[in-house]
Coordinates of C-alpha atoms in Angstrom, one line a residue:
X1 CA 0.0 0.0 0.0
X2 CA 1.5 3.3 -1.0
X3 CA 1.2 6.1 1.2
X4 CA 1.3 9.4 0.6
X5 CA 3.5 11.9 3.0
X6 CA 1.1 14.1 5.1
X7 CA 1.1 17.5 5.4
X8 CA 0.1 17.9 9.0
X9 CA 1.8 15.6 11.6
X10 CA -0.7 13.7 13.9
X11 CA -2.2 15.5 16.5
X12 CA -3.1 13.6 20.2
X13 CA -6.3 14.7 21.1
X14 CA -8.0 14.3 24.6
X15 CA -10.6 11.9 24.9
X16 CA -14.4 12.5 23.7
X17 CA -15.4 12.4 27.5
X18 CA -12.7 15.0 28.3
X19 CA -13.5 17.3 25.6
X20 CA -17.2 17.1 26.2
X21 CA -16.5 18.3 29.6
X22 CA -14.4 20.8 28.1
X23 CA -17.1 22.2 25.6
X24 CA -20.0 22.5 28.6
X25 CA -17.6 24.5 30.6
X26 CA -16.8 27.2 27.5
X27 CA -17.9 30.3 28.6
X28 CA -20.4 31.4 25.5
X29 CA -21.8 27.5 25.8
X30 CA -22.6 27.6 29.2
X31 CA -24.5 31.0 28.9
X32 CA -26.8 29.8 26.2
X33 CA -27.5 26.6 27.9
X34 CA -28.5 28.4 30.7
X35 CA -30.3 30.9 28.7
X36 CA -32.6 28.1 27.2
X37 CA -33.2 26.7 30.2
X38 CA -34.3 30.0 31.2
X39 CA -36.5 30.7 28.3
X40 CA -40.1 30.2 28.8
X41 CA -43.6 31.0 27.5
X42 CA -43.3 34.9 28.0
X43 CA -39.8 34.9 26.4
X44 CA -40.1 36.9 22.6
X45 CA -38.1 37.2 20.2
X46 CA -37.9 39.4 16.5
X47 CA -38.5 38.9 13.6
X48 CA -34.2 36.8 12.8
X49 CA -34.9 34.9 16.4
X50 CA -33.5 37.5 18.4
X51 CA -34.1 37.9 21.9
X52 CA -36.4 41.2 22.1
X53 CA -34.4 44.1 23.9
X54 CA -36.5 44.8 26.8
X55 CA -36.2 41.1 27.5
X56 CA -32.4 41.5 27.5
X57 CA -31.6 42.8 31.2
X58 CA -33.8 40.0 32.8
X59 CA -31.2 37.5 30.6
X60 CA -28.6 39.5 31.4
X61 CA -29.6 39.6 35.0
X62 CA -30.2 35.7 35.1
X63 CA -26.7 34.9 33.7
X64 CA -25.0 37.6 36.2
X65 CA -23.8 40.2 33.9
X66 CA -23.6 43.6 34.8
X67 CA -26.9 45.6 34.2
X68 CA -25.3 48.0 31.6
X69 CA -25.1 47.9 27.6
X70 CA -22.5 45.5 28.0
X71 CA -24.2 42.9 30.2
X72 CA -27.1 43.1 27.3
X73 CA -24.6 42.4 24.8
X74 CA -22.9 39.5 26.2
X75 CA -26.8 38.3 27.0
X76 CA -27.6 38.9 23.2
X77 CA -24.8 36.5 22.0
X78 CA -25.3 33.6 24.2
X79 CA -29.1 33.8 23.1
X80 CA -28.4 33.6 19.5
X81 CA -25.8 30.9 20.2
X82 CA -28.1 29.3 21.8
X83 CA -30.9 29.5 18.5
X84 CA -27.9 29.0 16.6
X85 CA -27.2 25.5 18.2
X86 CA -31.1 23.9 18.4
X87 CA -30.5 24.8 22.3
X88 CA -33.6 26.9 21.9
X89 CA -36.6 26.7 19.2
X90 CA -37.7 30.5 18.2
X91 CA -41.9 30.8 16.4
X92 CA -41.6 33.6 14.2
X93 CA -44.5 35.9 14.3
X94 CA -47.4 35.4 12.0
X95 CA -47.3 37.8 8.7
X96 CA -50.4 38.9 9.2
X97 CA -49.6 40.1 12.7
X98 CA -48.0 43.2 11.7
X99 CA -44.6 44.7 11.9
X100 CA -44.4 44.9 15.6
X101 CA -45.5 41.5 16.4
X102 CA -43.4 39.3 17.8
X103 CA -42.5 35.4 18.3
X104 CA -42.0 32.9 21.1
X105 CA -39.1 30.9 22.2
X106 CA -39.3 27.1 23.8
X107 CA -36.3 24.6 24.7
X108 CA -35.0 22.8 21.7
X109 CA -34.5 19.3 21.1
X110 CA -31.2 19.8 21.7
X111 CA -31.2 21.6 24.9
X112 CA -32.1 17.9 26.3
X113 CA -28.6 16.5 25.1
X114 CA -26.7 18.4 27.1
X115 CA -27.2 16.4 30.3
X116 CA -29.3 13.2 28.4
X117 CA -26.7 12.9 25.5
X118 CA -23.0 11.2 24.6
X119 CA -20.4 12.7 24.9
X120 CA -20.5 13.0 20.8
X121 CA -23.5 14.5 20.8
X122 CA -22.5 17.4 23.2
X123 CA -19.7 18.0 20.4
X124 CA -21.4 17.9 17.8
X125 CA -23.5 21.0 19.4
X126 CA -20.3 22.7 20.2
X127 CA -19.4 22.3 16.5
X128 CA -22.0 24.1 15.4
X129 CA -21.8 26.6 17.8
X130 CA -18.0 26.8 16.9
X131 CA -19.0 27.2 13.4
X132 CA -21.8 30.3 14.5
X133 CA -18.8 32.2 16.6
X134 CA -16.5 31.3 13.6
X135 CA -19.2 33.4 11.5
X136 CA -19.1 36.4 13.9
X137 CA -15.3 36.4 14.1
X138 CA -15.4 37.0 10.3
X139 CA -18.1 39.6 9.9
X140 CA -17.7 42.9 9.3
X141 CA -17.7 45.8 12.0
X142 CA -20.0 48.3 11.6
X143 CA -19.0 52.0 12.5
X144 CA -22.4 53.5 11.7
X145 CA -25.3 51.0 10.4
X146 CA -27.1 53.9 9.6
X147 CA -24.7 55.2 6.9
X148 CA -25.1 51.8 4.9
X149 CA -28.8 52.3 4.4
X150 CA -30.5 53.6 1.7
X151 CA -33.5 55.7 1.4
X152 CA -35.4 52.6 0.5
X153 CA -34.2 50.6 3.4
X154 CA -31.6 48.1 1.4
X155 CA -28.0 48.5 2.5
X156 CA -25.2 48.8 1.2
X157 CA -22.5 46.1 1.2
X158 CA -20.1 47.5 -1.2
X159 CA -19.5 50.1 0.8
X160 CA -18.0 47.6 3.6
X161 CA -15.2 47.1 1.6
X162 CA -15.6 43.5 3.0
X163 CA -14.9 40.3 0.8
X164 CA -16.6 37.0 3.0
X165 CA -14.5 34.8 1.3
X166 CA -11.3 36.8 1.6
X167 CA -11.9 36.8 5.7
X168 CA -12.9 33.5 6.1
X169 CA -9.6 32.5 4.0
X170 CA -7.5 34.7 6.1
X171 CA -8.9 33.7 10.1
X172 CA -8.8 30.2 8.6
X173 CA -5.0 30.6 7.5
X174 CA -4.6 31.9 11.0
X175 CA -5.7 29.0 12.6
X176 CA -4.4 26.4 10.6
X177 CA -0.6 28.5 11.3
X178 CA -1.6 28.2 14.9
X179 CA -2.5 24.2 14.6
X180 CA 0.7 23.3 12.8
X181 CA 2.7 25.5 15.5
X182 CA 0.9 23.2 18.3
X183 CA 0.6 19.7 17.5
X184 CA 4.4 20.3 16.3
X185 CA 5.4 21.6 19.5
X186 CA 4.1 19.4 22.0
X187 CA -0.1 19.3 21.3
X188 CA -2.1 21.2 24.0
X189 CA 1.1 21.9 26.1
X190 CA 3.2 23.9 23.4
X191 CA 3.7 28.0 24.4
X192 CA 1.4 30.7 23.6
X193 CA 2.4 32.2 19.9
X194 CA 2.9 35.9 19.9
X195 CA 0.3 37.9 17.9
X196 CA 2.9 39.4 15.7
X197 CA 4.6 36.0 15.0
X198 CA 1.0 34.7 13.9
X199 CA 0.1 37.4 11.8
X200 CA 3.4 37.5 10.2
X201 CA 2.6 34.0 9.2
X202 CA 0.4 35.0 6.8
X203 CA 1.9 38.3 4.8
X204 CA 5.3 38.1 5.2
X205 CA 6.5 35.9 2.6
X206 CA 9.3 32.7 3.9
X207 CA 12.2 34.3 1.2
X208 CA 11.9 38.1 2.5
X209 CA 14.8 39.0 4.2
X210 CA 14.0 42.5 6.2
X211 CA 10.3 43.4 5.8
X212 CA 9.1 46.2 4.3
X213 CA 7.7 48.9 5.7
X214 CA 4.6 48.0 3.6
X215 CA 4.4 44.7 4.6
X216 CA 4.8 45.7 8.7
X217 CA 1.9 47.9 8.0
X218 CA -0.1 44.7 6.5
X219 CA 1.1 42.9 9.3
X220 CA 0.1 45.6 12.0
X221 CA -3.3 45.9 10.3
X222 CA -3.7 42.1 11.0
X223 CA -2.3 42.0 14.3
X224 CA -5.6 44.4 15.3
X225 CA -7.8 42.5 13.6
X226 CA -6.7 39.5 14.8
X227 CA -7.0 41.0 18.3
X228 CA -10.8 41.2 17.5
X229 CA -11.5 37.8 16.0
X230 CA -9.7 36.5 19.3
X231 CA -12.0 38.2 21.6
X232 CA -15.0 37.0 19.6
X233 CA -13.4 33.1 19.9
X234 CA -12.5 33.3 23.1
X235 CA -15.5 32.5 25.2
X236 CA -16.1 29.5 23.0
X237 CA -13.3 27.5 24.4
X238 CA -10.9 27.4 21.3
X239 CA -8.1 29.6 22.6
X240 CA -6.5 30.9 25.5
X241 CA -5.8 34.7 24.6
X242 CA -3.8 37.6 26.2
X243 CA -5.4 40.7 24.1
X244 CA -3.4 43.2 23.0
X245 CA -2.5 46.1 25.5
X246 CA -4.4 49.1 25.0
X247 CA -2.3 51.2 26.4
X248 CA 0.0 50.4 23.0
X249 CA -2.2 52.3 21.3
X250 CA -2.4 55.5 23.1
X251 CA 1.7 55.4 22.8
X252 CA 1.4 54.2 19.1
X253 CA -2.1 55.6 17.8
X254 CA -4.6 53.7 15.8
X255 CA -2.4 50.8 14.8
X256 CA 0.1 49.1 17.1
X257 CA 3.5 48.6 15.1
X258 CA 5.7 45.0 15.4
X259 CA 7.8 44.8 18.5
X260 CA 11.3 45.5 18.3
X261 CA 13.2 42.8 19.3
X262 CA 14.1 43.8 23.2
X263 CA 10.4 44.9 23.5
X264 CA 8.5 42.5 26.0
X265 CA 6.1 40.7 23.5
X266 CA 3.4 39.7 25.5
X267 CA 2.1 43.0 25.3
X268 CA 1.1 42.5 21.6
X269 CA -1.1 39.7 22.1
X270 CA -0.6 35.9 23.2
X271 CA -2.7 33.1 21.9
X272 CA -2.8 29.5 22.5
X273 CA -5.2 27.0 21.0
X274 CA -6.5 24.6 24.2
X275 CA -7.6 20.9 23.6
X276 CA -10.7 21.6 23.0
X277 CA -9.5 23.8 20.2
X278 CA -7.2 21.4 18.7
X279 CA -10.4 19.2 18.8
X280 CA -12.4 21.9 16.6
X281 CA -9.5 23.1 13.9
X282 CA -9.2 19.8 12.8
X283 CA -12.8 18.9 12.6
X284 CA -12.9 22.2 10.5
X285 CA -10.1 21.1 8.8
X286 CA -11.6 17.9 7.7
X287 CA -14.5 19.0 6.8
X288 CA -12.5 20.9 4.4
X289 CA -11.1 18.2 3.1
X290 CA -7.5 18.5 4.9
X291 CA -5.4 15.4 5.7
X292 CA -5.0 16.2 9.7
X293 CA -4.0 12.8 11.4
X294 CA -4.7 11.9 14.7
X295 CA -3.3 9.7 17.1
X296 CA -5.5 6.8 17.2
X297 CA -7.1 6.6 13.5
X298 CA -5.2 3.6 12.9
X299 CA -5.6 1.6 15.8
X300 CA -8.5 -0.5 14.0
X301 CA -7.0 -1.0 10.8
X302 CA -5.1 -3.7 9.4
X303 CA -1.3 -4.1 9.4
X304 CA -0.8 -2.6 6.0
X305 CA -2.6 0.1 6.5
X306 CA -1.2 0.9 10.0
X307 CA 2.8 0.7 8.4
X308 CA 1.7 2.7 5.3
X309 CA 0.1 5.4 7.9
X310 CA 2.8 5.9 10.2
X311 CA 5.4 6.3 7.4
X312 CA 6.1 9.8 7.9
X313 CA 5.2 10.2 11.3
X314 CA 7.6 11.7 14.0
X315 CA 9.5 8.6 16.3
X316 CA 6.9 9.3 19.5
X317 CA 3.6 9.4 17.2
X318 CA 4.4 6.4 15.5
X319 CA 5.2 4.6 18.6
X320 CA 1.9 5.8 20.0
X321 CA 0.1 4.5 17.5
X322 CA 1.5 1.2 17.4
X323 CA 0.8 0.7 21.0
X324 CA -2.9 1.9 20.2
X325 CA -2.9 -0.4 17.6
X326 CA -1.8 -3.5 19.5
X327 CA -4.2 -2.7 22.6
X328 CA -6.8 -2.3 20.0
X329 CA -6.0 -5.9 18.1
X330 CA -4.1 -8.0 20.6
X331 CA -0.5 -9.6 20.5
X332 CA -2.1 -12.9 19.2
X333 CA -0.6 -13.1 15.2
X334 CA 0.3 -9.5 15.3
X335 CA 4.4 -10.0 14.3
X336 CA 3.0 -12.3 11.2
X337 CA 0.7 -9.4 10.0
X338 CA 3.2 -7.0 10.5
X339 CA 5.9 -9.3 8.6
X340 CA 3.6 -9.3 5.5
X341 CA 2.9 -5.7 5.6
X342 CA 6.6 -5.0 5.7
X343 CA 6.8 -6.8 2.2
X344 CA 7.2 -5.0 -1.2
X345 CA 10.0 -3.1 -3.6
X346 CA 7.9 -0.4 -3.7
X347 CA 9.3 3.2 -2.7
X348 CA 7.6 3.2 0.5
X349 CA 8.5 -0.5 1.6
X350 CA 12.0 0.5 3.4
X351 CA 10.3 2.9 5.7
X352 CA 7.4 0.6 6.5
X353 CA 10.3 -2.7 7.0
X354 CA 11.9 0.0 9.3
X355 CA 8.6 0.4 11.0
X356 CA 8.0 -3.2 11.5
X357 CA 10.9 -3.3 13.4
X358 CA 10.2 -0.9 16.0
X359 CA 6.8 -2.3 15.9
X360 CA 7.7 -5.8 16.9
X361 CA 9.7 -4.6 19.7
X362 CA 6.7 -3.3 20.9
X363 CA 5.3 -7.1 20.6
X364 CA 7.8 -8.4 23.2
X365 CA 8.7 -11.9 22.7
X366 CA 5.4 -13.2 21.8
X367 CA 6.8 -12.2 18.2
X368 CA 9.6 -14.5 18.1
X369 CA 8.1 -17.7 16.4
X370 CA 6.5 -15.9 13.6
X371 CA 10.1 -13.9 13.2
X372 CA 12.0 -16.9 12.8
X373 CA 9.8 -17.8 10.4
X374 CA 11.1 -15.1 8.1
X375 CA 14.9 -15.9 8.4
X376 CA 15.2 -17.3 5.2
X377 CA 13.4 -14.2 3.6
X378 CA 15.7 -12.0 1.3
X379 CA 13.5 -8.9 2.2
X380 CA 12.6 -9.7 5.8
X381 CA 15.8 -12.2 7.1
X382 CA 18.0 -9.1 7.8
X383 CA 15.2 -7.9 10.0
X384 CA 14.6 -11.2 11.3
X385 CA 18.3 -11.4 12.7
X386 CA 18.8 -7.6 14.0
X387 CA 15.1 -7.9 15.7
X388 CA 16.4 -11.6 17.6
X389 CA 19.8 -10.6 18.4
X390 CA 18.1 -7.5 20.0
X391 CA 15.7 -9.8 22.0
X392 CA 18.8 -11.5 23.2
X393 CA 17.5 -14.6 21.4
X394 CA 19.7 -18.2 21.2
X395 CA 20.7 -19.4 17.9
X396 CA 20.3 -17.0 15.4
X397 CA 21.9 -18.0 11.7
X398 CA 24.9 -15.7 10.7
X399 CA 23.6 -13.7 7.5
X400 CA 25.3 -14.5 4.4
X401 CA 27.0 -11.5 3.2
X402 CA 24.7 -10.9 0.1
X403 CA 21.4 -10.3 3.2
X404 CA 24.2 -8.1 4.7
X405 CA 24.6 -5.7 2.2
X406 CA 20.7 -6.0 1.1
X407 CA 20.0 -4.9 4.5
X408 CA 22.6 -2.0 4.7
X409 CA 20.9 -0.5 1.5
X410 CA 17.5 -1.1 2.5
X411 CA 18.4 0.8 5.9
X412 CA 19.6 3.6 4.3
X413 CA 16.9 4.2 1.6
X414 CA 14.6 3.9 4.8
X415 CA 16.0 6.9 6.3
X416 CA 16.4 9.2 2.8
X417 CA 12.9 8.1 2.4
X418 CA 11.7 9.5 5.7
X419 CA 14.0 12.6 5.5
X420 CA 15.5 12.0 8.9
X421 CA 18.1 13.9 11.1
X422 CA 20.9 14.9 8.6
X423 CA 24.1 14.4 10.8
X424 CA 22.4 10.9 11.8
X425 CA 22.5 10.4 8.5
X426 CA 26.0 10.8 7.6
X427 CA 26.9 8.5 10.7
X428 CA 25.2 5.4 9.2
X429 CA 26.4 6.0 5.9
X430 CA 30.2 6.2 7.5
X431 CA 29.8 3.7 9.8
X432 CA 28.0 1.1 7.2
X433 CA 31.2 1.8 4.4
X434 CA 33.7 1.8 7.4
X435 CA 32.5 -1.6 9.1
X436 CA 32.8 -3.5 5.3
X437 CA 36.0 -3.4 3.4
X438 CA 35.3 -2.8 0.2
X439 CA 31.4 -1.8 0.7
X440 CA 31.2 -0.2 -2.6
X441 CA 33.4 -2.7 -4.7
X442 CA 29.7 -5.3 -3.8
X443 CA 27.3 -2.8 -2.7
X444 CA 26.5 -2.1 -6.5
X445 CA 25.6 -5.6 -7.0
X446 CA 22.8 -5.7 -4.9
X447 CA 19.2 -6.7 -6.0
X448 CA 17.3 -3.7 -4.4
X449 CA 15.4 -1.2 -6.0
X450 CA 17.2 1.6 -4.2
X451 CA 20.3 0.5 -4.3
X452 CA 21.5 3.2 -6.9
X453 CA 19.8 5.7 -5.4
X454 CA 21.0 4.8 -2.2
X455 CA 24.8 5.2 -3.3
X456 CA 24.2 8.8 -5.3
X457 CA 23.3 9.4 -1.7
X458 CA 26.4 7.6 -0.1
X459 CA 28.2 10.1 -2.4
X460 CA 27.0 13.3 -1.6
X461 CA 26.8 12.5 2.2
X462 CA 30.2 11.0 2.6
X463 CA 32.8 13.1 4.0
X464 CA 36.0 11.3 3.1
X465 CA 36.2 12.5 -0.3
X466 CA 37.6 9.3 -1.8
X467 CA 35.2 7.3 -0.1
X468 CA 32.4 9.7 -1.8
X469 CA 33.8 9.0 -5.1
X470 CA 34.1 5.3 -4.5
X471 CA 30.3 5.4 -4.2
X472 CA 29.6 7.6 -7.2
X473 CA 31.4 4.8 -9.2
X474 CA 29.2 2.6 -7.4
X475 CA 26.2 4.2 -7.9
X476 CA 27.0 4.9 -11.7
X477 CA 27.8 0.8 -12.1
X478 CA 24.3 0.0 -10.6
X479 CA 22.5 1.6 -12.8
X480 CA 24.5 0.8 -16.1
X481 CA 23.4 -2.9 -14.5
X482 CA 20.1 -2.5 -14.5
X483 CA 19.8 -0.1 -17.1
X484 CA 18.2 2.8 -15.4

């Protein structure tokens, strides 16, 4: 089975009990639960399901916000979350009742899930309400409504100079920037990102040198708008923010410029995605269509599939995974599965051999029957012997020199395949051509289909130069053998 190299690594969430727990205790969540419990049959509502405003301090007053425009606000937006996520059912008013009229509110099917439900259904209403905040986040901000409507009551949008596309591309971007820089720095324990850092991310392109001062501006301009969307995400649980000190702007003005480098960064803005955000980007992300692994996908499928997933994936994931995978499908037969997924000359079949290895350790000695099955394997005998004479096993067969050098090529196309640790690298190369005399003068006749590949890399990575050319010669033999 081929696989493909992904472009997120695997991400470790929490479990579907701990993020439930998680999503109830979100801030905006809470309120609108609460909220619908609160609703009743002299709670009304306008004409787009909004709570009515003189109905607004008694929510506000229920939830314990302050009694001022504020409190009302806050009230406003865990009422529509509320509509928003089927925690509350809104009856629009008749037609024929008039402009004034207005409709009634009950507790939606939903509402009952919260306490009655799985812990899947209780994030499955967070998703939507993620993807209702999510909306928000992205609309525009009105200065005046008033200036945007026409003398015959339709408003103008083209005067927003606001694209829905364009800021749902750009908050998206942010996000996904501020995925990658977690999962690859530890998951839900990695360090808050600086605001600048994050916006920077996405105008400052990777080959500038010394930003312009156009593109600080861009990046400025983001970093307050950014400082807005965050607010907005916030009380749904996603991220942990530090907004941006206001006092910056009464020493800056409108716009707070990038820090200098011995300024205290913090004061810009620090935002950290939390587990339950993790949980949330990559549901977006799949939804999308993105290829965002977690740890755990694998643990129910078969060997192949499990080998050719973890290809790419960093030493502790994979091992993870593996583990997952055996809890999930029991020791019993697993090192015989594992043997035959390892098979194959394909490009991939180096790194999933390399896999197998580390997987069988994982196995313990329950493995060693079905490995000493394979000793007579020309793919999987090398294995065979390294894997025993690790388990400290009696009687292993001395490899005949042709499985030798099989196995010192298949080794090293498994590591250019995965793109490890350069300076590693180098070491295996030199240690493989110092521990055989003459490496090269046989290494050219092996039957792998790497093996030319493997010594143009021999070449390049070698430091002795003479060594290096011994392996261009090599590698230049190989393929005039096979006729590559």
């Amino acid at each position: 089975m081929s696989a493909e190299r992904p472009i997120l690594p695997p991400v470790r969430l929490h479990t579907e009990a701990e993020l439930a727990r998680d999503a109830l205790a979100a801030p905006l969540l809470a309120r609108a639960v609460r909220l619908a419990r609160w609703a009743g049959p002299e709670t009304r509502v306008g004409a787009g399901g909004e709570l009515v405003e003189e109905q607004l301090p008694a929510a506000a007053e229920h939830l314990g916000l302050t009694a001022d425009e504020d409190g009302a606000a806050e009230a406003s937006e865990a009422w529509r979350l509320a509509v928003d996520t089927g925690l509350v059912d809104v009856e629009d008013p008749e037609e024929a009742a008039g402009e004034d009229a207005q409709g009634t509110a009950a507790a939606g099917e939903n509402l009952a899930l919260i306490t009655g439900g799985s812990p899947q259904d209780v994030l499955s209403i967070w998703l939507d309400g993620l993807e209702a905040v999510h909306a928000d986040a992205t609309a525009p901000v009105f200065e005046d409504f008033a200036d945007l409507v026409g003398e015959d009551g339709s408003i103008d949008f083209e005067s927003l100079d606001w694209d829905p596309e364009v800021e749902t591309e750009f908050l998206d971007g942010i996000l996904g920037n501020l995925y990658l820089l977690t999962v690859g720095d530890g998951g839900a324990d990695a360090a808050a990102v600086p605001l600048p850092a994050l916006a920077a991310s996405m105008i400052v392109p990777d080959d500038m040198g010394e930003p312009t001062d156009d593109v600080l501006e861009q990046v400025s301009e983001a970093m307050m708008r950014l400082d807005d969307q965050f607010r907005v995400l916030e009380p749904i649980g996603i991220v942990e923010y530090r907004p941006l000190d206001e006092a910056l702007l009464a020493e800056e003005g409108e716009d707070a410029t990038p820090p200098a480098d011995d300024e205290d960064v913090t004061r810009y803005g620090m935002v950290k995605l939390t587990p339950l955000g993790l949980y949330g980007i990559r549901a977006r992300m799949l939804e999308a269509g993105v290829d965002a692994p977690a740890i755990g996908d694998l643990a129910d499928k078969g060997a192949d599939e499990l080998l050719a997933g973890i290809a790419y994936y960093p030493e502790t994931a994979a091992r993870s995974e593996v583990e997952l995978w055996l809890t999930r499908r029991g020791a019993d037969g697993a090192a015989a599965e594992l043997l035959a997924a390892a098979r194959g000359a394909d490009q991939q079949a180096p790194l999933r051999r390399l896999h197998c290895q580390q997987a069988l350790a994982l196995v313990g000695a329950e493995a060693e029957p079905a490995v000493r099955a394979v000793l007579d394997d020309p793919e999987l005998g090398g294995l065979a012997r390294v894997w025993l004479a690790e388990l400290g096993a009696a009687d292993v067969p001395a490899p005949p020199e042709s499985m030798i050098f099989w196995l010192a090529i298949d080794t090293i196309a498994a590591q250019l395949e995965s793109e490890g640790d350069l300076e590693e690298l180098q070491g295996l190369v030199e240690g493989l051509a110092g521990r055989h005399s003459g490496f090269f003068d046989e290494a050219w006749r092996v039957e792998h289909p790497a093996t030319a590949d493997v010594l143009e890399a021999m070449g390049r990575l070698h430091s002795d130069k003479k060594k290096a050319k011994e392996a261009r010669k090599a590698a230049f033999k190989a393929r005039s053998r096979t006729g590559a």
